[in-house]
């Protein structure tokens, strides 16, 4: 079953147009949402949260239309946006007292557990927290009402590796104990290596890749070789080819055809998510 | 508890626990206008609800917690309704407070407050409430549409205009009322002011709801 279904969605903001014919996020999995700055990740998340209005198409979450049933949908979503939007003059404890009653499934014990895990001082005002602590506080608020879907918009951006790892660990721990789907955007590809089952890649407002992590790890290769080894057949298979005086390199999704065209002169290296993102972006610039 | 009530509770908690400067300043200004010069009672009653509504909205806008409201399990109708109910609550509380100050003033300095004695307690209350509701009705949709920061200059200008009109009208009334008090139906004036205020408030709510339903957070 799909937790989010995006159909024929169009949204224009200035010179940018988001155009997603179809995207379905699977329930019960962590789906990473990557793309360079300005590719449409935040726009997509805001459309799901009904913070932006669709120009065309439809988005459904838990089978409900976000345009008409957002109140019921938001009951089951834990959202961490950028900025987080919590009241800066309130303490975390006061924020909890103001926000918790809106959620029928709020769990104080869970809130306290995560506060202890992150070692946050709940008597400190939100504005007195560091950037990392702010994100941790926002994540605690998002998780404490036991949502069925967690949406994170660059939740780990600009954070040091230690805090990033803590946030991802808590997220993974939460996933193990709760039946929850996670859809999070990031441009830090190493986060996806640590925590994702599926990866969606955006570029210029379009979805250019949607694969499970296993396929990404096993089927994508960087092919390098001398210029003379680059024939028409191989060139058609490669994504984001870069040529220089000595040779070429490009990204390939391994297929039967691909395997046949590989010769002895070529070097094949496993591509990580960052490589896939760079080569895909390069390929779209032609 | 209904979602509208939760939203009202949330805003009151934030205002009185965390935005002490806003409500303390409001209280001082209301007292100053209500006590220092009797003719400025209407200004006091307008400023009170305005500052309390505007203060929270400005703070929410600055800290982006207005966006947080739209990610909660609340409808935009409930958000709008809570804001207008709060405006009404602030208006009633401030109006009754100002009336209380007037009542004390009428006991301590009867000649200074002669005009209000002639108008009558309930008519004064209706005028205070009607005036405050009319001003709040003007402000809320403008803030929703344009934001608090862009509207600051216009707010400052509006203050001057309202204060000037209130001053002038009060001075005129002070001259005219003793001469024509037998011919004027003050109940009609009070009733009309209140009715205009309520109608303006309802129209304002409909306009704000329309703005909020289409509002985007880019």
GROMACS .gro file of N, CA and C in nm, chain A residues 11 13 46 49-55 70-72 74-75 77 79 83-91 94 97-99 101-103 125, chain B residues 3 6-7 9-11 13-14 17-19 59-60 63-68 70-76 78 212-218:
model
  204
   11UNK      N    1   0.303   2.254  -1.019
   11UNK     CA    2   0.304   2.374  -0.936
   11UNK      C    3   0.410   2.467  -0.991
   13UNK      N    4   0.616   2.820  -0.936
   13UNK     CA    5   0.654   2.926  -0.842
   13UNK      C    6   0.760   3.011  -0.913
   46UNK      N    7   0.586   2.066   0.092
   46UNK     CA    8   0.487   2.169   0.129
   46UNK      C    9   0.352   2.141   0.062
   49UNK      N   10   0.184   1.883   0.265
   49UNK     CA   11   0.134   1.940   0.391
   49UNK      C   12   0.028   2.048   0.369
   50UNK      N   13  -0.008   2.071   0.243
   50UNK     CA   14  -0.108   2.172   0.209
   50UNK      C   15  -0.065   2.314   0.249
   51UNK      N   16   0.066   2.337   0.253
   51UNK     CA   17   0.117   2.472   0.276
   51UNK      C   18   0.123   2.549   0.145
   52UNK      N   19   0.121   2.474   0.035
   52UNK     CA   20   0.111   2.533  -0.098
   52UNK      C   21  -0.010   2.470  -0.167
   53UNK      N   22  -0.068   2.548  -0.261
   53UNK     CA   23  -0.186   2.498  -0.333
   53UNK      C   24  -0.143   2.442  -0.467
   54UNK      N   25  -0.203   2.331  -0.504
   54UNK     CA   26  -0.170   2.269  -0.633
   54UNK      C   27  -0.225   2.351  -0.749
   55UNK      N   28  -0.145   2.362  -0.856
   55UNK     CA   29  -0.197   2.422  -0.979
   55UNK      C   30  -0.273   2.317  -1.060
   70UNK      N   31  -0.709   1.788   0.496
   70UNK     CA   32  -0.576   1.806   0.556
   70UNK      C   33  -0.581   1.796   0.708
   71UNK      N   34  -0.693   1.836   0.768
   71UNK     CA   35  -0.701   1.830   0.915
   71UNK      C   36  -0.686   1.685   0.964
   72UNK      N   37  -0.759   1.593   0.899
   72UNK     CA   38  -0.751   1.452   0.939
   72UNK      C   39  -0.614   1.394   0.909
   74UNK      N   40  -0.323   1.561   0.894
   74UNK     CA   41  -0.220   1.617   0.981
   74UNK      C   42  -0.220   1.551   1.119
   75UNK      N   43  -0.331   1.493   1.158
   75UNK     CA   44  -0.338   1.420   1.286
   75UNK      C   45  -0.238   1.305   1.287
   77UNK      N   46   0.046   1.291   1.084
   77UNK     CA   47   0.176   1.326   1.027
   77UNK      C   48   0.260   1.398   1.131
   79UNK      N   49   0.572   1.639   1.125
   79UNK     CA   50   0.641   1.719   1.023
   79UNK      C   51   0.749   1.803   1.087
   83UNK      N   52   1.213   2.678   0.832
   83UNK     CA   53   1.245   2.663   0.974
   83UNK      C   54   1.142   2.578   1.049
   84UNK      N   55   1.177   2.536   1.169
   84UNK     CA   56   1.091   2.443   1.241
   84UNK      C   57   0.959   2.509   1.283
   85UNK      N   58   0.959   2.639   1.309
   85UNK     CA   59   0.836   2.713   1.334
   85UNK      C   60   0.783   2.707   1.476
   86UNK      N   61   0.862   2.658   1.570
   86UNK     CA   62   0.812   2.657   1.707
   86UNK      C   63   0.832   2.795   1.770
   87UNK      N   64   0.745   2.825   1.866
   87UNK     CA   65   0.741   2.960   1.922
   87UNK      C   66   0.867   2.987   2.002
   88UNK      N   67   0.941   3.086   1.958
   88UNK     CA   68   1.077   3.105   2.009
   88UNK      C   69   1.082   3.148   2.155
   89UNK      N   70   0.976   3.214   2.202
   89UNK     CA   71   0.979   3.262   2.342
   89UNK      C   72   0.933   3.156   2.441
   90UNK      N   73   0.883   3.045   2.390
   90UNK     CA   74   0.834   2.939   2.479
   90UNK      C   75   0.945   2.837   2.503
   91UNK      N   76   0.938   2.771   2.619
   91UNK     CA   77   1.031   2.660   2.645
   91UNK      C   78   0.976   2.534   2.578
   94UNK      N   79   0.672   2.419   2.768
   94UNK     CA   80   0.555   2.501   2.740
   94UNK      C   81   0.501   2.472   2.600
   97UNK      N   82   0.298   2.169   2.618
   97UNK     CA   83   0.167   2.194   2.681
   97UNK      C   84   0.070   2.261   2.585
   98UNK      N   85   0.124   2.341   2.492
   98UNK     CA   86   0.037   2.410   2.396
   98UNK      C   87  -0.001   2.321   2.280
   99UNK      N   88   0.091   2.235   2.236
   99UNK     CA   89   0.071   2.158   2.112
   99UNK      C   90   0.009   2.021   2.138
  101UNK      N   91  -0.226   1.888   2.322
  101UNK     CA   92  -0.372   1.863   2.320
  101UNK      C   93  -0.434   1.852   2.181
  102UNK      N   94  -0.362   1.900   2.078
  102UNK     CA   95  -0.417   1.891   1.943
  102UNK      C   96  -0.415   1.747   1.891
  103UNK      N   97  -0.333   1.661   1.950
  103UNK     CA   98  -0.318   1.525   1.901
  103UNK      C   99  -0.378   1.425   1.999
  125UNK      N  100   1.428   2.828   2.664
  125UNK     CA  101   1.344   2.877   2.556
  125UNK      C  102   1.395   2.821   2.422
  289UNK      N  103  -1.123   2.210   1.866
  289UNK     CA  104  -0.996   2.262   1.813
  289UNK      C  105  -0.989   2.414   1.823
  292UNK      N  106  -0.888   2.496   2.165
  292UNK     CA  107  -0.745   2.466   2.184
  292UNK      C  108  -0.658   2.575   2.125
  293UNK      N  109  -0.699   2.627   2.009
  293UNK     CA  110  -0.622   2.735   1.945
  293UNK      C  111  -0.627   2.861   2.031
  295UNK      N  112  -0.678   2.871   2.355
  295UNK     CA  113  -0.598   2.838   2.474
  295UNK      C  114  -0.449   2.853   2.444
  296UNK      N  115  -0.408   2.802   2.328
  296UNK     CA  116  -0.266   2.808   2.289
  296UNK      C  117  -0.220   2.953   2.279
  297UNK      N  118  -0.301   3.036   2.216
  297UNK     CA  119  -0.259   3.174   2.198
  297UNK      C  120  -0.257   3.249   2.331
  299UNK      N  121  -0.210   3.119   2.625
  299UNK     CA  122  -0.094   3.069   2.702
  299UNK      C  123   0.033   3.139   2.656
  300UNK      N  124   0.050   3.145   2.524
  300UNK     CA  125   0.172   3.205   2.471
  300UNK      C  126   0.179   3.353   2.503
  303UNK      N  127   0.208   3.397   2.905
  303UNK     CA  128   0.327   3.334   2.967
  303UNK      C  129   0.457   3.385   2.907
  304UNK      N  130   0.455   3.403   2.776
  304UNK     CA  131   0.580   3.428   2.705
  304UNK      C  132   0.595   3.565   2.640
  305UNK      N  133   0.486   3.634   2.618
  305UNK     CA  134   0.493   3.766   2.555
  305UNK      C  135   0.451   3.872   2.657
  345UNK      N  136   0.455   3.829   1.622
  345UNK     CA  137   0.555   3.738   1.678
  345UNK      C  138   0.555   3.605   1.603
  346UNK      N  139   0.436   3.558   1.572
  346UNK     CA  140   0.425   3.432   1.497
  346UNK      C  141   0.490   3.447   1.360
  349UNK      N  142   0.877   3.453   1.391
  349UNK     CA  143   0.939   3.325   1.425
  349UNK      C  144   0.890   3.211   1.336
  350UNK      N  145   0.808   3.245   1.235
  350UNK     CA  146   0.754   3.147   1.140
  350UNK      C  147   0.663   3.045   1.208
  351UNK      N  148   0.616   3.076   1.327
  351UNK     CA  149   0.526   2.980   1.391
  351UNK      C  150   0.383   2.993   1.340
  352UNK      N  151   0.360   3.090   1.250
  352UNK     CA  152   0.231   3.092   1.181
  352UNK      C  153   0.222   2.970   1.089
  353UNK      N  154   0.338   2.929   1.033
  353UNK     CA  155   0.341   2.810   0.948
  353UNK      C  156   0.312   2.685   1.032
  354UNK      N  157   0.363   2.684   1.154
  354UNK     CA  158   0.338   2.571   1.244
  354UNK      C  159   0.189   2.549   1.262
  356UNK      N  160  -0.042   2.586   1.057
  356UNK     CA  161  -0.102   2.519   0.941
  356UNK      C  162  -0.057   2.375   0.925
  357UNK      N  163   0.040   2.333   1.007
  357UNK     CA  164   0.079   2.191   1.004
  357UNK      C  165   0.013   2.112   1.116
  358UNK      N  166  -0.057   2.183   1.205
  358UNK     CA  167  -0.131   2.114   1.311
  358UNK      C  168  -0.260   2.055   1.253
  359UNK      N  169  -0.322   1.960   1.325
  359UNK     CA  170  -0.449   1.907   1.275
  359UNK      C  171  -0.564   2.003   1.302
  360UNK      N  172  -0.558   2.117   1.233
  360UNK     CA  173  -0.663   2.218   1.243
  360UNK      C  174  -0.699   2.262   1.103
  361UNK      N  175  -0.823   2.306   1.086
  361UNK     CA  176  -0.862   2.357   0.955
  361UNK      C  177  -0.837   2.508   0.953
  362UNK      N  178  -0.832   2.565   0.835
  362UNK     CA  179  -0.808   2.709   0.823
  362UNK      C  180  -0.928   2.786   0.877
  364UNK      N  181  -1.103   2.695   1.135
  364UNK     CA  182  -1.088   2.697   1.281
  364UNK      C  183  -0.983   2.800   1.323
  498UNK      N  184  -0.734   3.325   0.399
  498UNK     CA  185  -0.661   3.213   0.460
  498UNK      C  186  -0.673   3.085   0.381
  499UNK      N  187  -0.790   3.062   0.323
  499UNK     CA  188  -0.812   2.937   0.248
  499UNK      C  189  -0.718   2.927   0.129
  500UNK      N  190  -0.680   3.043   0.075
  500UNK     CA  191  -0.593   3.043  -0.043
  500UNK      C  192  -0.449   3.081  -0.011
  501UNK      N  193  -0.421   3.101   0.116
  501UNK     CA  194  -0.286   3.149   0.153
  501UNK      C  195  -0.184   3.038   0.135
  502UNK      N  196  -0.067   3.075   0.085
  502UNK     CA  197   0.041   2.980   0.065
  502UNK      C  198   0.162   3.022   0.146
  503UNK      N  199   0.243   2.923   0.184
  503UNK     CA  200   0.364   2.951   0.260
  503UNK      C  201   0.485   2.905   0.179
  504UNK      N  202   0.539   2.998   0.102
  504UNK     CA  203   0.646   2.961   0.007
  504UNK      C  204   0.780   2.950   0.078
   0.00000   0.00000   0.00000
